[in-house]
Tab-separated table of C-alpha atoms and ligand atoms in Angstrom:
chain	number	residue	atom	x	y	z
A	1	MET	CA	-23.198	38.534	24.343
A	2	GLU	CA	-21.074	40.568	26.749
A	3	ILE	CA	-20.169	37.110	28.613
A	4	SER	CA	-19.013	35.473	25.455
A	5	MET	CA	-16.872	38.537	24.457
A	6	THR	CA	-15.179	38.364	27.803
A	7	GLN	CA	-14.794	34.651	27.381
A	8	ASN	CA	-13.205	35.078	24.110
A	9	THR	CA	-10.853	37.750	25.517
A	10	ASP	CA	-9.995	35.234	28.115
A	11	ILE	CA	-8.877	32.786	25.415
A	12	LYS	CA	-6.866	35.284	23.410
A	13	ASN	CA	-5.076	36.203	26.758
A	14	MET	CA	-4.054	32.551	27.141
A	15	TYR	CA	-2.432	32.513	23.788
A	16	CYS	CA	-0.894	35.966	23.926
A	17	THR	CA	-0.003	36.458	27.450
A	18	GLN	CA	0.579	32.879	28.683
A	19	LEU	CA	1.855	31.143	25.589
A	20	GLY	CA	3.906	33.901	23.852
A	21	ILE	CA	1.823	34.288	20.699
A	22	SER	CA	1.790	37.753	19.135
A	23	GLU	CA	-1.378	39.475	18.612
A	24	GLN	CA	-0.861	39.744	14.807
A	25	VAL	CA	-0.400	35.951	14.583
A	26	TYR	CA	-3.286	35.289	16.788
A	27	ASN	CA	-5.707	37.646	14.930
A	28	TYR	CA	-4.710	36.216	11.539
A	29	SER	CA	-5.422	32.663	12.952
A	30	GLU	CA	-8.937	33.677	14.050
A	31	LYS	CA	-9.813	35.204	10.743
A	32	ILE	CA	-8.828	31.990	9.006
A	33	LEU	CA	-10.636	29.828	11.332
A	34	ALA	CA	-13.994	31.805	11.006
A	35	GLY	CA	-14.123	30.604	7.498
A	36	LEU	CA	-13.640	26.933	8.293
A	37	MET	CA	-16.762	26.215	10.474
A	38	GLU	CA	-18.875	24.383	7.766
A	39	ARG	CA	-16.019	21.959	6.951
A	40	PHE	CA	-15.478	21.345	10.696
A	41	LYS	CA	-19.191	20.371	10.838
A	42	ASP	CA	-18.743	17.735	8.056
A	43	ILE	CA	-15.723	16.253	9.780
A	44	ASP	CA	-17.658	15.997	12.979
A	45	ASP	CA	-20.470	14.185	11.215
A	46	THR	CA	-18.046	11.522	9.936
A	47	ALA	CA	-16.521	11.142	13.258
A	48	GLU	CA	-20.069	10.601	14.588
A	49	TYR	CA	-20.606	7.940	11.992
A	50	ASN	CA	-17.380	6.082	12.737
A	51	GLN	CA	-17.899	6.379	16.444
A	52	MET	CA	-21.152	4.407	16.058
A	53	LYS	CA	-19.246	1.929	13.732
A	54	VAL	CA	-16.632	1.347	16.629
A	55	ILE	CA	-19.106	1.148	19.439
A	56	GLY	CA	-21.368	-1.202	17.288
A	57	ALA	CA	-18.480	-3.617	16.654
A	58	MET	CA	-17.507	-3.597	20.280
A	59	GLN	CA	-21.209	-4.456	21.366
A	60	LYS	CA	-21.630	-7.010	18.753
A	61	ASN	CA	-18.543	-8.944	20.065
A	62	ARG	CA	-19.670	-8.478	23.604
A	63	VAL	CA	-16.387	-6.858	24.693
A	64	ALA	CA	-16.369	-7.381	28.474
A	65	GLU	CA	-14.311	-6.163	31.406
A	66	MET	CA	-12.208	-9.430	31.379
A	67	HIS	CA	-11.118	-8.600	27.961
A	68	LEU	CA	-9.125	-5.512	29.145
A	69	SER	CA	-6.516	-7.380	30.996
A	70	GLY	CA	-3.831	-9.473	29.273
A	71	THR	CA	-1.871	-12.612	29.370
A	72	SER	CA	1.778	-13.350	29.645
A	73	GLY	CA	4.082	-16.022	28.559
A	74	TYR	CA	2.806	-17.830	25.405
A	75	GLY	CA	-0.413	-15.994	25.576
A	76	TYR	CA	-2.624	-18.953	24.841
A	77	ASN	CA	-6.464	-18.209	25.105
A	78	ASP	CA	-6.048	-14.499	25.356
A	79	ASP	CA	-9.758	-13.672	24.822
A	80	GLY	CA	-9.034	-10.077	24.949
A	81	ARG	CA	-6.645	-10.207	21.988
A	82	ASP	CA	-8.887	-12.554	20.109
A	83	THR	CA	-12.017	-10.460	20.518
A	84	LEU	CA	-10.154	-7.277	19.638
A	85	GLU	CA	-9.058	-8.840	16.333
A	86	GLN	CA	-12.702	-9.719	15.678
A	87	VAL	CA	-13.712	-6.015	16.555
A	88	TYR	CA	-11.143	-4.869	13.948
A	89	ALA	CA	-12.412	-7.299	11.367
A	90	ASP	CA	-15.876	-6.078	11.847
A	91	ILE	CA	-14.851	-2.404	11.557
A	92	PHE	CA	-12.869	-3.199	8.406
A	93	LYS	CA	-15.505	-5.481	7.242
A	94	THR	CA	-12.921	-8.370	6.656
A	95	GLU	CA	-12.880	-12.004	7.576
A	96	ALA	CA	-10.099	-11.718	9.857
A	97	ALA	CA	-7.526	-9.328	11.571
A	98	LEU	CA	-4.076	-9.601	13.247
A	99	VAL	CA	-3.810	-6.760	15.793
A	100	ARG	CA	-0.727	-7.244	18.091
A	101	PRO	CA	1.671	-5.334	20.257
A	102	GLN	CA	4.296	-7.568	18.640
A	103	ILE	CA	3.959	-5.739	15.424
A	104	MET	CA	6.512	-2.928	16.045
A	105	CYS	CA	5.465	-0.397	13.768
A	106	GLY	CA	3.711	0.286	10.201
A	107	THR	CA	6.796	-0.719	8.417
A	108	HIS	CA	6.892	-4.062	10.302
A	109	ALA	CA	3.295	-4.619	9.611
A	110	LEU	CA	3.783	-3.939	5.832
A	111	ASN	CA	6.906	-6.256	5.867
A	112	ILE	CA	4.862	-9.079	7.556
A	113	ALA	CA	1.970	-8.657	5.138
A	114	LEU	CA	4.224	-8.742	1.937
A	115	SER	CA	6.701	-11.640	2.986
A	116	ALA	CA	3.997	-13.654	4.269
A	117	ASN	CA	2.056	-13.582	1.113
A	118	LEU	CA	4.755	-13.688	-1.538
A	119	ARG	CA	6.960	-16.542	-2.428
A	120	PRO	CA	10.280	-16.825	-4.569
A	121	GLY	CA	9.422	-16.129	-8.106
A	122	ASP	CA	6.531	-14.045	-7.418
A	123	GLU	CA	6.272	-10.401	-8.456
A	124	LEU	CA	5.110	-7.482	-6.449
A	125	LEU	CA	3.579	-4.442	-8.184
A	126	SER	CA	3.043	-0.858	-7.106
A	127	PRO	CA	0.749	0.843	-9.620
A	128	VAL	CA	0.794	4.220	-7.663
A	129	GLY	CA	4.480	5.171	-7.923
A	130	LYS	CA	7.196	4.729	-5.484
A	131	PRO	CA	6.082	3.769	-2.022
A	132	TYR	CA	6.964	5.128	1.356
A	133	ASP	CA	10.652	5.593	1.982
A	134	THR	CA	11.002	2.612	4.414
A	135	MET	CA	9.416	0.253	1.851
A	136	ASP	CA	12.551	0.625	-0.279
A	137	GLU	CA	14.434	-1.674	1.753
A	138	ILE	CA	11.546	-4.095	2.507
A	139	ILE	CA	11.275	-4.502	-1.341
A	140	GLY	CA	14.977	-4.025	-2.164
A	141	ILE	CA	14.703	-1.039	-4.295
A	142	ARG	CA	17.691	-0.106	-2.275
A	143	PRO	CA	19.695	-3.195	-1.657
A	144	SER	CA	19.232	-4.358	1.894
A	145	LYS	CA	19.780	-7.627	4.131
A	146	GLY	CA	16.715	-9.631	4.087
A	147	SER	CA	14.791	-7.737	1.444
A	148	LEU	CA	12.133	-9.315	-0.837
A	149	ALA	CA	14.605	-9.165	-3.612
A	150	GLU	CA	17.159	-11.365	-1.797
A	151	TYR	CA	14.279	-14.011	-1.426
A	152	GLY	CA	13.738	-13.949	-5.238
A	153	VAL	CA	10.596	-11.664	-5.194
A	154	THR	CA	10.854	-9.229	-8.170
A	155	TYR	CA	9.302	-5.809	-8.202
A	156	ARG	CA	7.563	-3.588	-10.775
A	157	GLN	CA	6.355	-0.146	-10.331
A	158	VAL	CA	4.041	2.185	-12.605
A	159	ASP	CA	4.088	5.727	-11.722
A	160	LEU	CA	0.990	7.926	-11.390
A	161	LEU	CA	0.213	10.194	-14.243
A	162	PRO	CA	1.418	13.895	-14.028
A	163	ASP	CA	-2.094	14.759	-13.092
A	164	GLY	CA	-2.087	12.027	-10.247
A	165	GLY	CA	-4.376	9.777	-12.072
A	166	PHE	CA	-3.631	6.053	-12.547
A	167	ASP	CA	-1.722	5.082	-15.780
A	168	TYR	CA	-4.228	2.305	-16.569
A	169	GLU	CA	-2.422	1.498	-19.719
A	170	ASN	CA	0.962	0.781	-18.290
A	171	ILE	CA	-0.730	-1.040	-15.349
A	172	LYS	CA	-2.251	-3.364	-17.660
A	173	LYS	CA	1.188	-4.033	-19.347
A	174	ALA	CA	2.854	-4.509	-16.014
A	175	ILE	CA	0.659	-7.314	-14.781
A	176	ASN	CA	1.943	-10.658	-15.798
A	177	ASN	CA	1.627	-14.194	-14.792
A	178	ARG	CA	4.114	-13.687	-11.977
A	179	THR	CA	2.174	-10.783	-10.474
A	180	LYS	CA	1.172	-11.935	-7.091
A	181	LEU	CA	0.437	-9.038	-5.004
A	182	VAL	CA	-0.463	-5.347	-5.698
A	183	THR	CA	0.563	-2.641	-3.163
A	184	ILE	CA	-1.466	0.575	-3.009
A	185	GLN	CA	-0.497	3.246	-0.706
A	186	ARG	CA	-3.462	5.425	0.424
A	187	SER	CA	-1.513	8.226	1.796
A	188	LYS	CA	1.005	10.398	0.080
A	189	GLY	CA	3.586	9.784	2.746
A	190	TYR	CA	6.621	11.850	2.054
A	191	ALA	CA	5.906	12.462	-1.664
A	192	SER	CA	4.094	15.470	-3.326
A	193	ARG	CA	1.425	13.304	-4.884
A	194	PRO	CA	-2.198	13.249	-4.000
A	195	THR	CA	-3.662	10.922	-1.302
A	196	LEU	CA	-6.008	8.415	-2.869
A	197	SER	CA	-9.683	8.326	-1.849
A	198	VAL	CA	-11.286	4.914	-0.896
A	199	GLU	CA	-13.396	5.283	-4.026
A	200	LYS	CA	-10.292	5.870	-6.316
A	201	ILE	CA	-8.583	2.819	-4.549
A	202	GLY	CA	-11.762	0.760	-5.289
A	203	GLU	CA	-11.712	1.865	-9.021
A	204	LEU	CA	-8.018	0.750	-9.306
A	205	ILE	CA	-8.454	-2.621	-7.574
A	206	ALA	CA	-11.536	-3.348	-9.846
A	207	PHE	CA	-9.461	-2.749	-12.950
A	208	ILE	CA	-6.676	-4.973	-11.783
A	209	LYS	CA	-8.894	-7.721	-10.545
A	210	ASN	CA	-10.636	-7.605	-13.943
A	211	ILE	CA	-7.213	-8.359	-15.553
A	212	LYS	CA	-6.077	-10.864	-12.960
A	213	PRO	CA	-8.939	-11.965	-10.445
A	214	ASP	CA	-6.494	-13.844	-8.081
A	215	VAL	CA	-4.030	-11.221	-7.518
A	216	ILE	CA	-3.810	-10.092	-3.816
A	217	CYS	CA	-4.537	-6.389	-3.371
A	218	MET	CA	-3.066	-4.693	-0.382
A	219	VAL	CA	-3.618	-1.333	0.862
A	220	ASP	CA	-1.003	0.589	3.191
A	221	ASN	CA	-3.729	2.273	5.195
A	222	CYS	CA	-1.423	4.445	7.215
A	223	TYR	CA	-3.060	7.655	8.287
A	224	GLY	CA	-6.054	6.896	6.505
A	225	GLU	CA	-8.113	5.039	9.125
A	226	PHE	CA	-11.502	6.764	9.985
A	227	VAL	CA	-10.978	9.779	7.756
A	228	GLU	CA	-13.827	8.426	5.487
A	229	ARG	CA	-16.766	6.530	6.358
A	230	ILE	CA	-15.554	3.384	4.565
A	231	GLU	CA	-12.192	1.697	4.432
A	232	PRO	CA	-10.329	0.221	1.504
A	233	SER	CA	-11.306	-3.305	2.528
A	234	GLU	CA	-14.976	-2.327	1.714
A	235	ALA	CA	-13.762	-1.361	-1.856
A	236	GLY	CA	-12.030	-4.701	-2.763
A	237	ALA	CA	-8.757	-4.586	-0.956
A	238	ASP	CA	-7.698	-8.173	0.331
A	239	MET	CA	-5.582	-6.799	3.117
A	240	VAL	CA	-5.492	-3.361	4.795
A	241	VAL	CA	-2.324	-2.627	6.976
A	242	GLY	CA	-1.479	0.044	9.319
A	243	SER	CA	0.163	1.112	12.690
A	244	LEU	CA	-1.366	1.600	15.912
A	245	ILE	CA	0.732	4.600	16.879
A	246	LYS	CA	-1.142	6.392	14.121
A	247	ASN	CA	-5.022	6.676	13.545
A	248	PRO	CA	-6.616	3.431	14.946
A	249	GLY	CA	-4.546	3.529	18.230
A	250	GLY	CA	-6.241	6.650	19.150
A	251	GLY	CA	-2.935	8.055	20.751
A	252	LEU	CA	-3.410	5.476	23.568
A	253	ALA	CA	-1.932	2.233	22.078
A	254	PRO	CA	1.696	2.339	23.255
A	255	CYS	CA	2.884	0.363	20.013
A	256	GLY	CA	1.491	-2.146	17.653
A	257	GLY	CA	0.166	-2.825	14.269
A	258	TYR	CA	-2.561	-4.408	12.494
A	259	ILE	CA	-3.350	-6.435	9.310
A	260	ALA	CA	-7.056	-6.950	8.428
A	261	GLY	CA	-8.228	-8.982	5.411
A	262	THR	CA	-9.205	-12.294	4.075
A	263	ALA	CA	-8.766	-15.252	6.444
A	264	GLU	CA	-6.119	-16.716	4.021
A	265	CYS	CA	-4.030	-13.505	3.888
A	266	VAL	CA	-4.281	-12.928	7.635
A	267	GLU	CA	-3.408	-16.484	8.343
A	268	GLN	CA	-0.267	-16.407	6.198
A	269	ALA	CA	0.699	-13.087	8.101
A	270	ALA	CA	0.213	-14.755	11.498
A	271	TYR	CA	2.410	-17.627	10.583
A	272	ARG	CA	5.093	-15.055	9.440
A	273	LEU	CA	4.750	-12.977	12.352
A	274	SER	CA	5.095	-15.775	15.016
A	275	SER	CA	6.050	-19.040	13.402
A	276	PRO	CA	4.674	-21.760	11.107
A	277	GLY	CA	2.734	-23.988	13.306
A	278	LEU	CA	1.944	-21.325	15.932
A	279	GLY	CA	0.113	-18.571	13.871
A	280	LYS	CA	-2.338	-16.500	15.842
A	281	GLU	CA	-2.547	-18.935	18.914
A	282	VAL	CA	0.411	-17.486	20.656
A	283	GLY	CA	1.414	-13.809	21.571
A	284	ALA	CA	0.957	-12.371	25.052
A	285	THR	CA	-0.681	-9.080	25.267
A	286	LEU	CA	0.993	-8.298	28.615
A	287	GLY	CA	-0.924	-5.076	29.583
A	288	VAL	CA	-1.922	-3.459	26.409
A	289	ASN	CA	-5.404	-4.723	25.634
A	290	LYS	CA	-6.980	-2.007	27.464
A	291	GLU	CA	-5.147	0.787	25.668
A	292	PHE	CA	-5.884	-0.851	22.368
A	293	TYR	CA	-9.547	-0.988	23.060
A	294	GLN	CA	-9.778	2.424	24.481
A	295	GLY	CA	-7.586	3.986	21.732
A	296	LEU	CA	-9.762	2.381	19.153
A	297	PHE	CA	-12.915	3.835	20.938
A	298	LEU	CA	-11.317	7.314	20.908
A	299	ALA	CA	-9.907	7.059	17.376
A	300	PRO	CA	-12.805	8.601	15.515
A	301	THR	CA	-12.777	11.749	17.511
A	302	VAL	CA	-9.027	11.931	17.639
A	303	VAL	CA	-8.851	11.697	13.852
A	304	ALA	CA	-11.389	14.454	13.531
A	305	GLY	CA	-9.203	16.781	15.503
A	306	ALA	CA	-6.154	16.032	13.547
A	307	LEU	CA	-8.186	16.675	10.370
A	308	LYS	CA	-9.295	19.999	11.638
A	309	GLY	CA	-5.682	20.862	12.357
A	310	ALA	CA	-4.608	19.794	8.802
A	311	ILE	CA	-7.233	21.830	7.180
A	312	PHE	CA	-6.565	24.924	9.612
A	313	ALA	CA	-2.768	24.483	8.638
A	314	ALA	CA	-3.476	24.402	4.895
A	315	ASN	CA	-5.636	27.502	4.897
A	316	ALA	CA	-3.360	29.558	7.283
A	317	TYR	CA	-0.245	28.679	5.229
A	318	GLU	CA	-1.958	29.191	1.879
A	319	GLY	CA	-2.925	32.589	3.048
A	320	LEU	CA	0.677	33.241	3.726
A	321	GLY	CA	1.762	32.453	0.284
A	322	PHE	CA	3.021	28.928	0.608
A	323	ARG	CA	2.091	25.835	-1.387
A	324	VAL	CA	0.179	23.392	0.427
A	325	ILE	CA	-0.854	19.776	-0.416
A	326	PRO	CA	-3.741	19.193	-0.266
A	327	ASP	CA	-4.791	22.784	-0.844
A	328	GLY	CA	-7.248	24.611	1.569
A	329	LYS	CA	-10.387	23.636	-0.197
A	330	GLU	CA	-9.631	20.041	-1.399
A	331	PRO	CA	-11.452	16.940	0.320
A	332	ARG	CA	-9.222	14.961	2.790
A	333	TYR	CA	-8.326	11.276	2.579
A	334	ASP	CA	-5.674	11.199	5.161
A	335	ILE	CA	-4.547	13.325	8.170
A	336	ILE	CA	-1.248	14.538	6.495
A	337	GLN	CA	-0.842	18.087	5.572
A	338	ALA	CA	2.212	19.060	3.496
A	339	VAL	CA	3.368	22.692	3.650
A	340	GLU	CA	6.252	23.605	1.211
A	341	LEU	CA	8.264	26.002	3.303
A	342	LYS	CA	10.665	27.033	0.564
A	343	SER	CA	13.782	26.984	2.617
A	344	ALA	CA	15.712	24.960	5.225
A	345	GLU	CA	15.241	27.834	7.727
A	346	GLY	CA	11.417	27.816	7.017
A	347	LEU	CA	11.288	23.991	7.624
A	348	ILE	CA	13.277	24.172	10.827
A	349	ALA	CA	11.212	27.125	12.244
A	350	PHE	CA	7.983	25.263	11.490
A	351	CYS	CA	9.157	22.221	13.380
A	352	LYS	CA	10.374	24.429	16.273
A	353	GLY	CA	6.999	25.682	16.538
A	354	ILE	CA	5.304	22.320	16.705
A	355	GLN	CA	7.794	21.166	19.259
A	356	SER	CA	7.364	24.198	21.647
A	357	ALA	CA	3.490	23.613	21.442
A	358	ALA	CA	3.906	20.144	22.935
A	359	PRO	CA	2.809	18.984	26.403
A	360	VAL	CA	5.972	16.660	26.625
A	361	ASP	CA	9.555	17.964	25.774
A	362	SER	CA	8.323	21.355	24.804
A	363	PHE	CA	11.748	22.916	25.777
A	364	VAL	CA	13.906	20.736	23.281
A	365	THR	CA	14.944	22.120	19.975
A	366	PRO	CA	14.491	19.718	16.968
A	367	GLU	CA	17.619	19.222	14.612
A	368	PRO	CA	17.864	17.574	11.267
A	369	TRP	CA	19.331	14.213	11.637
A	370	ALA	CA	20.002	10.947	9.624
A	371	MET	CA	17.278	8.431	10.141
A	372	PRO	CA	17.339	4.735	9.521
A	373	GLY	CA	15.163	3.941	6.429
A	374	TYR	CA	15.311	7.507	5.024
A	375	ASP	CA	17.617	8.849	2.259
A	376	ASP	CA	18.177	12.452	3.387
A	377	ASP	CA	18.486	14.063	6.848
A	378	VAL	CA	15.072	14.507	8.627
A	379	ILE	CA	13.949	16.924	10.965
A	380	MET	CA	11.239	15.769	13.343
A	381	ALA	CA	9.192	17.540	15.919
A	382	ALA	CA	7.148	15.704	18.489
A	383	GLY	CA	6.436	16.075	22.105
A	384	ALA	CA	4.567	12.837	22.385
A	385	PHE	CA	3.366	10.716	25.263
A	386	VAL	CA	4.208	7.624	22.940
A	387	GLN	CA	7.653	7.930	21.392
A	388	GLY	CA	7.392	8.568	17.605
A	389	SER	CA	3.493	8.712	17.786
A	390	SER	CA	2.297	10.519	14.662
A	391	ILE	CA	-1.205	10.619	15.653
A	392	GLU	CA	0.036	13.032	18.323
A	393	LEU	CA	0.911	16.343	17.087
A	394	SER	CA	4.044	15.990	15.022
A	395	ALA	CA	5.748	17.425	12.083
A	396	ASP	CA	8.545	16.048	10.110
A	397	GLY	CA	10.309	16.615	6.730
A	398	PRO	CA	13.288	15.534	4.775
A	399	LEU	CA	15.867	18.304	4.201
A	400	ARG	CA	15.489	18.486	0.460
A	401	GLU	CA	13.552	20.519	-2.065
A	402	PRO	CA	10.940	21.840	-1.735
A	403	TYR	CA	11.455	21.796	2.041
A	404	ALA	CA	8.055	20.501	2.813
A	405	ALA	CA	6.942	19.696	6.345
A	406	TYR	CA	4.557	16.876	6.709
A	407	PHE	CA	2.366	17.835	9.568
A	408	GLN	CA	-0.018	15.470	11.255
A	409	GLY	CA	-1.975	14.604	14.421
A	410	GLY	CA	-2.989	16.090	17.559
A	411	LEU	CA	-4.882	14.113	20.132
A	412	THR	CA	-7.332	17.191	20.654
A	413	TRP	CA	-8.145	19.813	18.223
A	414	TYR	CA	-7.184	22.542	20.582
A	415	HIS	CA	-3.653	21.250	20.808
A	416	ALA	CA	-3.390	20.916	16.945
A	417	LYS	CA	-4.646	24.534	16.699
A	418	LEU	CA	-1.927	25.699	19.267
A	419	GLY	CA	0.865	23.870	17.305
A	420	ILE	CA	-0.101	25.435	14.146
A	421	ILE	CA	-0.282	28.943	15.677
A	422	MET	CA	3.091	28.322	17.349
A	423	SER	CA	4.599	27.229	13.971
A	424	MET	CA	3.400	30.619	12.434
A	425	GLN	CA	4.805	32.415	15.551
A	426	LYS	CA	8.281	31.000	14.903
A	427	MET	CA	8.128	31.730	11.244
A	428	TYR	CA	7.051	35.408	12.268
A	429	GLU	CA	9.947	35.744	14.732
A	430	ALA	CA	12.375	34.553	12.166
A	431	GLY	CA	11.138	37.049	9.614
A	432	LEU	CA	9.962	34.495	7.185
A	433	ILE	CA	6.213	35.504	7.129
A	434	SER	CA	4.288	38.718	7.304
A	435	VAL	CA	0.912	38.785	9.038
A	436	GLU	CA	0.510	42.613	9.374
B	1	PLP	C1	3.971	5.801	8.587
B	1	PLP	C2	3.828	5.027	7.362
B	1	PLP	C3	4.442	3.854	7.227
B	1	PLP	C4	5.545	3.200	8.065
B	1	PLP	O1	5.023	3.099	9.410
B	1	PLP	P1	6.043	3.307	10.702
B	1	PLP	O2	5.194	3.132	11.829
B	1	PLP	O3	6.659	4.664	10.619
B	1	PLP	O4	7.082	2.188	10.410
B	1	PLP	C5	4.248	3.258	5.948
B	1	PLP	N1	3.512	3.798	4.932
B	1	PLP	C6	2.911	5.055	5.161
B	1	PLP	C7	2.108	5.510	4.220
B	1	PLP	C8	3.126	5.625	6.351
B	1	PLP	O5	2.434	6.806	6.522
């Protein structure tokens, strides 16, 4: 007993002496955390389940040492790459997958998936409201060079109901003989809507397929991988799409994206990514195979740490009187936590805290800036080993009402914890919160 008391005092000293956290902020944090241990246990159980899923898929596909090195040039016969794609397909329970460093980011993966599977005259439907900001230009919601609109693909959107539910009546009306592909975004992204559970996505897909069985249902799976025990591809999705510098890269993948789905959808995507005639056969992996495998291996536990961070942030900021989405008690379907900070000063202080908790670039000060693909100025905090990686501890938010910070990631739970405590410290120093 005495020993553990001393050890806890040691930890407190690390925060309060070494890292500049005031005792009030630290004590408040510990009080909040004491109430979260049961939920953390559930998260650890899901991580254990998903860890076994990943190891099982690697063993089934006989992942071997030779798969960890890569090819150059055309990348013909890259067994490491081809085996990894089969591992992804098994984890997502799909026929095929495309997992490549040549997919530059999540937006690129989505663009490939959409433009590969749509043809002039087809219509794209989003039954879950406006998609992620960077999709505006892919679709042509905002006129853009090379958009789907320029290629004669039209777009229809049905917003979620005020309570966050699906507007089934209008979805039914929106589906017509040109509707070829339905895009469903799992995560809330930069919107104050709820994130969809895999179960809810499954209900939506069943409804849509009942009206039009041959429509392709694609899920933007960004930030959702390994949060639950099943993925949307197990609930009827024909394609799931995401970024490797988010959840499934486990923090180690230096770039890349994936598309997992039916053999037909993935083949189309491969021809679009490389070239008609070439498809999946080309694409050197250079040196990234080891990071892709090892990152995937670590992803379930990394996601668990990020989830704990999100839940801690929700409960801590809720206790300080801020609106948080999801709230402190809600179940989680992605790793994003939105905290509405009520003012530009609040949003900036929050991001400064996240930045100053980082292992890399802790000394820089984040400033709001115009970002390609986004409408408003955005402030971003990240001290990441991989540029822009948002499975690493990061926060960002557009400078607009209600000044929500979208907080996510943390390669370890302890780092996520420090980031949140540091954000509160900066708010405290700016006189924006009271923890007495
Ligand atoms: C991050 C994200 C994207 C885009 O991914 P980038 O890697 O930033 O291009 C698309 N959709 C959602 C829901 C996301 O969270």
